Coordinates of C-alpha atoms and ligand atoms in Angstrom, one line a residue:
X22 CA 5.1 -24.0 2.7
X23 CA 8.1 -23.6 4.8
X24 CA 8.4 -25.7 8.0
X25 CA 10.3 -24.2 11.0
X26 CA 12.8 -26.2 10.8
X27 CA 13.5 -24.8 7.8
X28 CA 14.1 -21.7 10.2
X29 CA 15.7 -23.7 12.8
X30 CA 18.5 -25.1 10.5
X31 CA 19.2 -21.7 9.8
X32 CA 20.2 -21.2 12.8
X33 CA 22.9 -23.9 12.7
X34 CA 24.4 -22.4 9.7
X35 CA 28.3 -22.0 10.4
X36 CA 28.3 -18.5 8.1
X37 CA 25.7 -16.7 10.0
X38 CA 27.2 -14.1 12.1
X39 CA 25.9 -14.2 15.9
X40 CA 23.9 -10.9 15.4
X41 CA 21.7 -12.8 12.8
X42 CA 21.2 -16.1 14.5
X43 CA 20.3 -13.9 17.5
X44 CA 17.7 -12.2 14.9
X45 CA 16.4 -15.8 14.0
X46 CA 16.1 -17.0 17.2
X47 CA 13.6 -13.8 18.5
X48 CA 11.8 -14.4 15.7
X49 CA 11.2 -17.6 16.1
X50 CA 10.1 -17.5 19.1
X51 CA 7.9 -14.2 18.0
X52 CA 9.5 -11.4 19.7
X53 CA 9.9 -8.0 18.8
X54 CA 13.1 -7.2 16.9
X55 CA 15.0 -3.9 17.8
X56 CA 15.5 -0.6 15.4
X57 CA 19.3 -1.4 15.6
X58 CA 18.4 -5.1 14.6
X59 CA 16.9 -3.8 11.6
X60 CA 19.3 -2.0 10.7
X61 CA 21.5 -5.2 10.7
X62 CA 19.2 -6.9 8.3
X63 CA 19.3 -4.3 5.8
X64 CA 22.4 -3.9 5.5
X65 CA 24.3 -7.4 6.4
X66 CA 21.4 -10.2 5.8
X67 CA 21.9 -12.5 3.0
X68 CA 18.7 -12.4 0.6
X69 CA 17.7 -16.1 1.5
X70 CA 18.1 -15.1 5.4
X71 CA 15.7 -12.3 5.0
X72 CA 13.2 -14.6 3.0
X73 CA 13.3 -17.5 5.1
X74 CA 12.5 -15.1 8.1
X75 CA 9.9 -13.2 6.1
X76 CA 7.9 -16.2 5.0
X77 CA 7.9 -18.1 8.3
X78 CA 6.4 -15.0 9.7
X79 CA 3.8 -14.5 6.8
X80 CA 3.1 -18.9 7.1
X81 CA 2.6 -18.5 10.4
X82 CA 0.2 -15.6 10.4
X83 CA -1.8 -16.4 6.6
X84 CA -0.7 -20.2 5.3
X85 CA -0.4 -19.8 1.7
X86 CA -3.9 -17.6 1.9
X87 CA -3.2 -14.6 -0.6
X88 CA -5.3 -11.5 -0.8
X89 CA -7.1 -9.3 -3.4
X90 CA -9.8 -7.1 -3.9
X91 CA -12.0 -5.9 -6.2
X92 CA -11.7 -1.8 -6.3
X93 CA -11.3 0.9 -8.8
X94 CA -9.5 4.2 -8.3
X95 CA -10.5 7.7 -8.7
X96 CA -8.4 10.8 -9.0
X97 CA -10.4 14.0 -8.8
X98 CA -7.5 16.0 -10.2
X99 CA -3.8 16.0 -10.8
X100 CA -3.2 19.3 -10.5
X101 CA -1.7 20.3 -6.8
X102 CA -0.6 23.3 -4.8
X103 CA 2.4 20.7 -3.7
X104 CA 5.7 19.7 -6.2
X105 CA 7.0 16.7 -4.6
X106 CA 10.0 16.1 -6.7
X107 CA 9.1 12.3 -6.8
X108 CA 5.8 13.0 -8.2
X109 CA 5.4 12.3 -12.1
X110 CA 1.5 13.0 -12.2
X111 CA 1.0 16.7 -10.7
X112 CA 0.4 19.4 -12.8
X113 CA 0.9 23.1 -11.0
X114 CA -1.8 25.5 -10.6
X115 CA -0.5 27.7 -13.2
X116 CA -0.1 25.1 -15.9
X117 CA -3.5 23.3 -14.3
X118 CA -5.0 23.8 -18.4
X119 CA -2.5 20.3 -18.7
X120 CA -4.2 18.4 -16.2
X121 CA -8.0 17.5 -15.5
X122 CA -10.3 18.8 -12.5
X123 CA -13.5 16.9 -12.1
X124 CA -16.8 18.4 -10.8
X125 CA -18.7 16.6 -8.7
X126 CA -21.2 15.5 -11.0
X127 CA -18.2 14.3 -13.3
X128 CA -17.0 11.8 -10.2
X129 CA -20.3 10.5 -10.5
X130 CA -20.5 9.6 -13.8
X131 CA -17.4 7.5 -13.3
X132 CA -18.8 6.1 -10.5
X133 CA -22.1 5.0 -12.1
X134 CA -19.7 3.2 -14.9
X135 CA -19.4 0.8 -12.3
X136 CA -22.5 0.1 -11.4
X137 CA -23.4 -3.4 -13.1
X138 CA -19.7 -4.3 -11.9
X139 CA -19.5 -6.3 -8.5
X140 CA -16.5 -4.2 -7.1
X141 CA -16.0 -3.5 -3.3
X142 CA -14.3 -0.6 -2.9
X143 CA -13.8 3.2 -4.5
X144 CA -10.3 4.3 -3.7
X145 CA -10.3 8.3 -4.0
X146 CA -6.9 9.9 -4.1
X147 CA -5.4 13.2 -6.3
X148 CA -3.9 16.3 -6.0
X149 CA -4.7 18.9 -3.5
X150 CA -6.7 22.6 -4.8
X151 CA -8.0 24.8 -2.5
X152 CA -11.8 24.8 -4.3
X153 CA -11.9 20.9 -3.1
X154 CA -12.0 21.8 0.6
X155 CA -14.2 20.6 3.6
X156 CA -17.6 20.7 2.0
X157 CA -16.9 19.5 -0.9
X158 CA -15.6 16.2 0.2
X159 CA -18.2 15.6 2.3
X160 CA -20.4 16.1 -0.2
X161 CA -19.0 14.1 -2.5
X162 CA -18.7 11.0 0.3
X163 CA -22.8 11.7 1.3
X164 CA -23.8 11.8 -2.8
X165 CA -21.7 8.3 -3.4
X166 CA -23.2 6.7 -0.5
X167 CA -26.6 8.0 -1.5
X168 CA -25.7 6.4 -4.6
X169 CA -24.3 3.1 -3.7
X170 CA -24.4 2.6 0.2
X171 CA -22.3 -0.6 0.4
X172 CA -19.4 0.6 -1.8
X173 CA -16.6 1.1 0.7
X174 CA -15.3 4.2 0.4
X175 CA -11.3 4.4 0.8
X176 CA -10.0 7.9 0.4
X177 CA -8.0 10.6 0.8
X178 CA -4.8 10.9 2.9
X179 CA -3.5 13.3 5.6
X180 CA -2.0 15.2 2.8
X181 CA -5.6 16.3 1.7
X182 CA -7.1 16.5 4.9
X183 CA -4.1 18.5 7.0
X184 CA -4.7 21.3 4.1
X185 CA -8.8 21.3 4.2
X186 CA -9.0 21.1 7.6
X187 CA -6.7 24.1 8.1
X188 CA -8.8 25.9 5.8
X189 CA -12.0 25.0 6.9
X190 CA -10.5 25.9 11.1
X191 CA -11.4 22.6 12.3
X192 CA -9.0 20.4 14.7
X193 CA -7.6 16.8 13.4
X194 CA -10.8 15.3 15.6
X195 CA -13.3 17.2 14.6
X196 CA -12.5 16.8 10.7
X197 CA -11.8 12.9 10.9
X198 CA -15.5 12.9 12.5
X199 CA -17.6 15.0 10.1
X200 CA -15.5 13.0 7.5
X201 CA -16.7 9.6 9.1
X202 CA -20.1 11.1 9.3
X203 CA -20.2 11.9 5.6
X204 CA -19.7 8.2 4.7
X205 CA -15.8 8.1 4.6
X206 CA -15.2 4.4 5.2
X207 CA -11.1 4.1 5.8
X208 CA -8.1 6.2 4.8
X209 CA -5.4 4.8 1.8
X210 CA -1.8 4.8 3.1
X211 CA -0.3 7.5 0.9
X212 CA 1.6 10.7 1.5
X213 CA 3.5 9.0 3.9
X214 CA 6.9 9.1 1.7
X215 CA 9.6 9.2 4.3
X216 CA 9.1 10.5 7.9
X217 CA 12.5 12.0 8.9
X218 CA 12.7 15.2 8.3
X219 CA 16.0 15.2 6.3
X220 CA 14.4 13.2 3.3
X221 CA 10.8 14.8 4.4
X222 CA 12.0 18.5 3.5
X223 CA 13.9 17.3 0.0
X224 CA 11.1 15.5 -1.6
X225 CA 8.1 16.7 -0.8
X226 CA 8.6 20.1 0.9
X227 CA 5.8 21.8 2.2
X228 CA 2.7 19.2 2.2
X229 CA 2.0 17.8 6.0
X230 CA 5.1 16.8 8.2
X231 CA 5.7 12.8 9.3
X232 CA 4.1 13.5 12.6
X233 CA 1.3 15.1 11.3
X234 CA 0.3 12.6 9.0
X235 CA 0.8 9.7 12.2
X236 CA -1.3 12.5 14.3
X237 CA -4.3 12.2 11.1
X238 CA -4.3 8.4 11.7
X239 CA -4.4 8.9 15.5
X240 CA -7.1 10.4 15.3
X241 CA -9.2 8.0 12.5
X242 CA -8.3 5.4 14.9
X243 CA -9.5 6.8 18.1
X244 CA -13.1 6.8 16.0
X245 CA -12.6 2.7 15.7
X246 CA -11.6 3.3 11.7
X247 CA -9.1 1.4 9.8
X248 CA -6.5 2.5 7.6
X249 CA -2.9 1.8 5.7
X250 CA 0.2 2.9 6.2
X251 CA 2.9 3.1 2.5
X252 CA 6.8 3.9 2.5
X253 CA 8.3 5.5 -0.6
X254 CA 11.7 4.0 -0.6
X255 CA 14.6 3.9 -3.1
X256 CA 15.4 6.7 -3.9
X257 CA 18.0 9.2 -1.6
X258 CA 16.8 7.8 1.5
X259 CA 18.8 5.3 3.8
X260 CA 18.2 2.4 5.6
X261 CA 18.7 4.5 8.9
X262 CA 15.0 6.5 7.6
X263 CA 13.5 3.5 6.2
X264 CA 13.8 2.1 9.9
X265 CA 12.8 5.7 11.7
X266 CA 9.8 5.2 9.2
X267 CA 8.5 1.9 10.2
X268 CA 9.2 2.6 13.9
X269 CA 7.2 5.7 14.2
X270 CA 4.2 3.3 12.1
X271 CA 4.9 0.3 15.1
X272 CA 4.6 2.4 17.9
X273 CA 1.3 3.9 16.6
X274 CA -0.3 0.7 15.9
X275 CA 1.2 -0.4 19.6
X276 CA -1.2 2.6 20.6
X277 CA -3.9 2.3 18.1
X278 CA -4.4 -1.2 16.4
X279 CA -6.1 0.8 13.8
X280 CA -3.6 0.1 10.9
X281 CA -4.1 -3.2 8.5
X282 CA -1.4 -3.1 6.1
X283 CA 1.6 -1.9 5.6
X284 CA 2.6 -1.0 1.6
X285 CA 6.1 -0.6 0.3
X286 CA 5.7 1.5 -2.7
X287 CA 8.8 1.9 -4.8
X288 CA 10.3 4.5 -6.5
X289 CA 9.6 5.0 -10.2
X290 CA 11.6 7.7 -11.8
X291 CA 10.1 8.7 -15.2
X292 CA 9.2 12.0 -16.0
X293 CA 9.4 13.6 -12.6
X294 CA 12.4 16.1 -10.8
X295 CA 14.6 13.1 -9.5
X296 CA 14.8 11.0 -12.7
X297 CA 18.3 11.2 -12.1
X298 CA 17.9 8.7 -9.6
X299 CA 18.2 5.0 -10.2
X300 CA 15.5 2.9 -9.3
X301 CA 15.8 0.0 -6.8
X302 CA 17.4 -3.5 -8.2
X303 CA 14.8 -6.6 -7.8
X304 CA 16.6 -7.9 -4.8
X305 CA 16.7 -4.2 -3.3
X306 CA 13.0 -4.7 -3.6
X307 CA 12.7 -8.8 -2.1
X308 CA 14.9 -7.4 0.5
X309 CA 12.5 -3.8 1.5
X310 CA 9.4 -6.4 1.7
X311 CA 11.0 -8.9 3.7
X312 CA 12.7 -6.6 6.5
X313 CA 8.9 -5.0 6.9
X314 CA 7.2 -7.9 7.3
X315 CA 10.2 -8.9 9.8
X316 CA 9.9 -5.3 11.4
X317 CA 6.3 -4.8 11.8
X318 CA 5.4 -7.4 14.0
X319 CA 2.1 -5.6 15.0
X320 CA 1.2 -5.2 11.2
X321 CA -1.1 -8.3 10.0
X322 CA -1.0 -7.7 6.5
X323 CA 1.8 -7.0 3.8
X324 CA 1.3 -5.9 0.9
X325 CA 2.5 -5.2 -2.5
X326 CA 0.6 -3.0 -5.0
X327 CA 1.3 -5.1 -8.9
X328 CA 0.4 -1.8 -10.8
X329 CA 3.6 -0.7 -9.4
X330 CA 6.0 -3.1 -8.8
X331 CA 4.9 -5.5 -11.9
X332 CA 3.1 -8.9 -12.1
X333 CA 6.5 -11.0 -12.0
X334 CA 8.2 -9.3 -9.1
X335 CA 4.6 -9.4 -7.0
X336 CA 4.7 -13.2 -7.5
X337 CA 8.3 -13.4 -6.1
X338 CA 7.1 -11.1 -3.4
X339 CA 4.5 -13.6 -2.1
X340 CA 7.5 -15.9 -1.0
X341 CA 9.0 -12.7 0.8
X342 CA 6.4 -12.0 3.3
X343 CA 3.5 -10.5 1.3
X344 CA 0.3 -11.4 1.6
X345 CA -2.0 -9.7 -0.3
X346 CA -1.1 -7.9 -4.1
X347 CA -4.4 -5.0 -4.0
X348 CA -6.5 -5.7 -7.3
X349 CA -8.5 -4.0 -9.6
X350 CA -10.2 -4.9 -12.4
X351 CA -9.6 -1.8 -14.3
X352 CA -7.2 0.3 -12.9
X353 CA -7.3 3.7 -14.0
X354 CA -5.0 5.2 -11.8
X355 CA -2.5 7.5 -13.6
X356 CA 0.2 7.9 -10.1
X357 CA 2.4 4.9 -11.4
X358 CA 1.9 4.6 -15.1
X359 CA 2.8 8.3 -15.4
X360 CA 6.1 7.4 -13.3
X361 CA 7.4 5.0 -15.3
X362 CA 5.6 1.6 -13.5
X363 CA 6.0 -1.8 -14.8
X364 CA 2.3 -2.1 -15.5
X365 CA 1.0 0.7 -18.2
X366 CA -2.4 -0.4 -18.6
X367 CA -2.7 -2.0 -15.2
X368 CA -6.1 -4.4 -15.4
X369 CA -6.3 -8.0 -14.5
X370 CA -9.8 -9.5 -14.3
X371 CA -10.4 -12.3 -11.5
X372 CA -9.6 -14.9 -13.4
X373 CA -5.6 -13.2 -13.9
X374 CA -5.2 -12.3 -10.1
X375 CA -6.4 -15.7 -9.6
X376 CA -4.2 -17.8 -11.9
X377 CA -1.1 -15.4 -11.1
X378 CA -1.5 -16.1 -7.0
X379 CA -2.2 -19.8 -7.7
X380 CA 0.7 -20.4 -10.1
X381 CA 2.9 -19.4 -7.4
X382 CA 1.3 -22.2 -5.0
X383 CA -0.4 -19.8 -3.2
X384 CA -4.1 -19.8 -2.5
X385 CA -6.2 -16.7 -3.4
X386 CA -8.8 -15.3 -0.9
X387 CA -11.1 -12.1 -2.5
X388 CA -11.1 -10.1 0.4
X389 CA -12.9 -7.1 1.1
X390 CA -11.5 -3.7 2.3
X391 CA -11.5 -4.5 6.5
X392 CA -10.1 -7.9 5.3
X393 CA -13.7 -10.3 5.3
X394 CA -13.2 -13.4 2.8
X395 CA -15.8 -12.3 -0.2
X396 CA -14.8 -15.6 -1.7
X397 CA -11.6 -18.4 -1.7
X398 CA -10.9 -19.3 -5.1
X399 CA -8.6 -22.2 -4.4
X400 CA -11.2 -24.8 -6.0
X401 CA -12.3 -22.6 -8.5
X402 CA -12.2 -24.1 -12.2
X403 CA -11.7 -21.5 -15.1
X404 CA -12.7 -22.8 -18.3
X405 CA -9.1 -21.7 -19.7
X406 CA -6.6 -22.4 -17.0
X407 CA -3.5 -22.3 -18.9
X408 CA -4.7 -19.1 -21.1
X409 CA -2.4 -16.7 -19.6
X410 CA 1.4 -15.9 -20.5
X411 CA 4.2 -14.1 -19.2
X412 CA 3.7 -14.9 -15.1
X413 CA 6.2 -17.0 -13.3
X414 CA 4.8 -20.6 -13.2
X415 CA 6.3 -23.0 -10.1
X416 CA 6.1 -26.3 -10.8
X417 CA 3.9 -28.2 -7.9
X418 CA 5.7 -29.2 -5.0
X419 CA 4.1 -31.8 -2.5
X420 CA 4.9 -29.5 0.3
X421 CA 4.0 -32.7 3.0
Ligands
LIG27 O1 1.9 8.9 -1.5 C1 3.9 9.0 -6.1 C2 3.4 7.3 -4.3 C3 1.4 7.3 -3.2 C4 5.5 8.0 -7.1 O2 -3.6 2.2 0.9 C5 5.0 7.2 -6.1 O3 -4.3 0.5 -0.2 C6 6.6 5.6 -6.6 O4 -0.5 5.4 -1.3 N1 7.2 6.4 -7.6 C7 -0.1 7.2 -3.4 N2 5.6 6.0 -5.9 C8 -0.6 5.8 -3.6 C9 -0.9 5.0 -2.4 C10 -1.5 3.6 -2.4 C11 -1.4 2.8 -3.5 C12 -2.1 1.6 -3.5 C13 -2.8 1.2 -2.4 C14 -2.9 2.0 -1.3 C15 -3.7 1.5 -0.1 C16 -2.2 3.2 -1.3 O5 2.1 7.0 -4.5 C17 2.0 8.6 -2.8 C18 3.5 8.4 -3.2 O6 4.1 7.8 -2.1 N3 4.0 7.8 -5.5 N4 4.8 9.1 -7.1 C19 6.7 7.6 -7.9 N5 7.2 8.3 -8.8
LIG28 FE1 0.7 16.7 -5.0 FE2 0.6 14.2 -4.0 FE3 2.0 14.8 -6.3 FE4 2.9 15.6 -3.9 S1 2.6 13.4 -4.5 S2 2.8 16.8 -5.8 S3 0.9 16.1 -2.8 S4 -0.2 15.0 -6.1

């Protein structure tokens, strides 16, 4: 664990330049950095300033307490009346014989595959069609509860719910209630992309605007809901949007409260329109997570998704202000793998998120959805402990 005065001896550090120590010192004595001080750390902060920052702030809110969850994703379709150029997974209406559309009753089935399985959490998330409007949604949410009421269901993002709700002539309010109503339990943190509309328009043209998609959240929040906020970054964006992006997200919560986490997701560039486009560089990545969990100082949890960023890099992350890495234990979701993500056939079983937190010297928590400890494995004995390959191991430190 790193003390503060780890923190404070940075501040004595003859190569920092004013602006910086004048960074440190607010956040040490936990006030709000400005937009134009995030733009600083971006794009003058050594990587080791930005970590030591990032980690005092995670320590200070979390210890070494590192969160997953058990959940399982389901995509009713890939095939979408949008064509985000980032997107690797969408198939367009008129080539939609290359993609899949579930029924209802398929859904179900999936579902029911879970049943003997002690997950938490459904996450629902796809491509938008005009035959899966209002009713069908809540349909779906009513016949899953009906199935399996404590299941928390996670779904859907303003990109769906700006297009059905248009359709279906009902206001933001009304739709977020009738959605609650149906069993909807909190909303996933995609779509978001990039707010400002000069990156907006380029990538994914069309689908609901940055303010619309804050307006969606408003409004869940305003019912006492929870949800996520995500960034795309790394691809033709700046730093200038990355900070618009997280500003419009801290002033929300400032209103709201309603948001728990806040998820970098990084650009993968297989197979899609911008695959011309380098992805990130690892430390462009330590560096994204660490200016976030700087930023958002009305955010409680960071987090890092492994399918996409890659078991390695998620450990690393943990010392970079991230707190929690998702989880699965069988992740079916096509978005990433079909992008080019480090993790093809993402799955890790408890035992691998556990060993892969720990290894790290962090202490893993199973959390639910809302963030209520299921169960703190940091006692727990595995019969194989040293089974598992390929993750970082740290050597113990006595951290006294
Ligand atoms: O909105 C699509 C992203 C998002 C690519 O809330 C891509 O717990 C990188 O939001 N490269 C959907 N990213 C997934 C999402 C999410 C994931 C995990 C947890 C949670 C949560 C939310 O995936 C999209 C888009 O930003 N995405 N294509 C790509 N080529
Ligand atoms: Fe459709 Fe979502 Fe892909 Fe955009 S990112 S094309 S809205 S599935």
């Amino acid at each position: 664990m790193i003390q503060t005065s780890d923190l404070k001896s940075l501040l004595n550090d003859s190569t920092l330049s004013q602006d910086l120590k004048a960074i440190a010192e607010k956040v040490l004595k936990k006030e709000r950095i400005s937009e134009e001080e995030g733009l600083t750390l971006f794009e003058e902060a050594p990587l080791g300033f930005l970590g030591t920052l990032a980690n005092h702030i995670r320590e200070s809110r979390h210890g070494d307490n590192t969160y997953f969850n058990r959940n399982f994703h389901l995509e009713p379709t890939n095939v979408c009346l949008y064509t985000c150029t980032f997107c690797s997974y969408s198939r367009l209406i008129k080539k939609r014989e290359e993609g899949w559309e579930y029924t209802q009753d398929d859904m179900m089935d999936i579902i029911k595959t879970y049943d003997d399985k002690p997950v938490t959490e459904v996450h629902i998330v796809g491509g938008v069609l005009p035959q899966y409007d209002l009713k069908f949604y809540t349909d779906l949410f009513k016949t899953i509860k009906e199935h399996r009421p404590e299941l928390h269901i996670k779904a859907l993002t303003p990109v769906e719910y700006h297009y059905i709700f248009k359709k279906g002539k009902v206001s933001y309010a009304e739709g977020m209630k009738l959605m609650k109503e149906a069993g909807l339990d909190s909303m996933p943190g995609g779509g978001a992309e990039i707010f400002h509309p000069e990156i907006r328009d380029e990538i994914a043209g069309g689908k609901c605007s940055g303010e619309e998609w804050l307006q969606i959240h408003e409004e869940w929040h305003k019912l006492d809901m929870r949800s996520n906020a995500t960034m795309l970054y790394g691809h033709i964006e700046k730093y200038k949007h990355r900070i618009h992006h997280m500003e419009q997200l801290r002033q929300l919560q400032d209103r709201t409260g309603g948001f728990q986490t806040f998820i970098p997701l990084k650009f993968r560039n297989k197979g899609n329109q911008m695959s011309h486009v380098s992805e990130s560089t690892t430390v462009e990545d330590l560096k994204m997570y660490a200016v976030a969990r700087i930023y958002l100082d009305n955010f409680d949890h960071v987090k890092a998704y492994w399918p996409m960023i890659g078991r390695n890099v998620a450990q690393m992350l943990l010392a970079f202000g991230v707190d929690d890495i998702d989880g699965t234990i069988d992740d079916t979701t096509k978005i990433y793998s079909m992008a080019g993500a480090e993790e093809q056939t993402p799955a890790m079983n408890t035992q691998e998120l556990v060993q892969l937190i720990r290894r790290v010297g962090r202490k893993p928590i199973e959390r639910d959805t809302l963030y209520k400890v299921v169960k703190d494995y940091t006692e727990e004995k595995f019969e194989e402990d040293n089974h598992f390959k390929g993750y970082i191991s740290l050597p113990v430190v006595n951290k006294d």
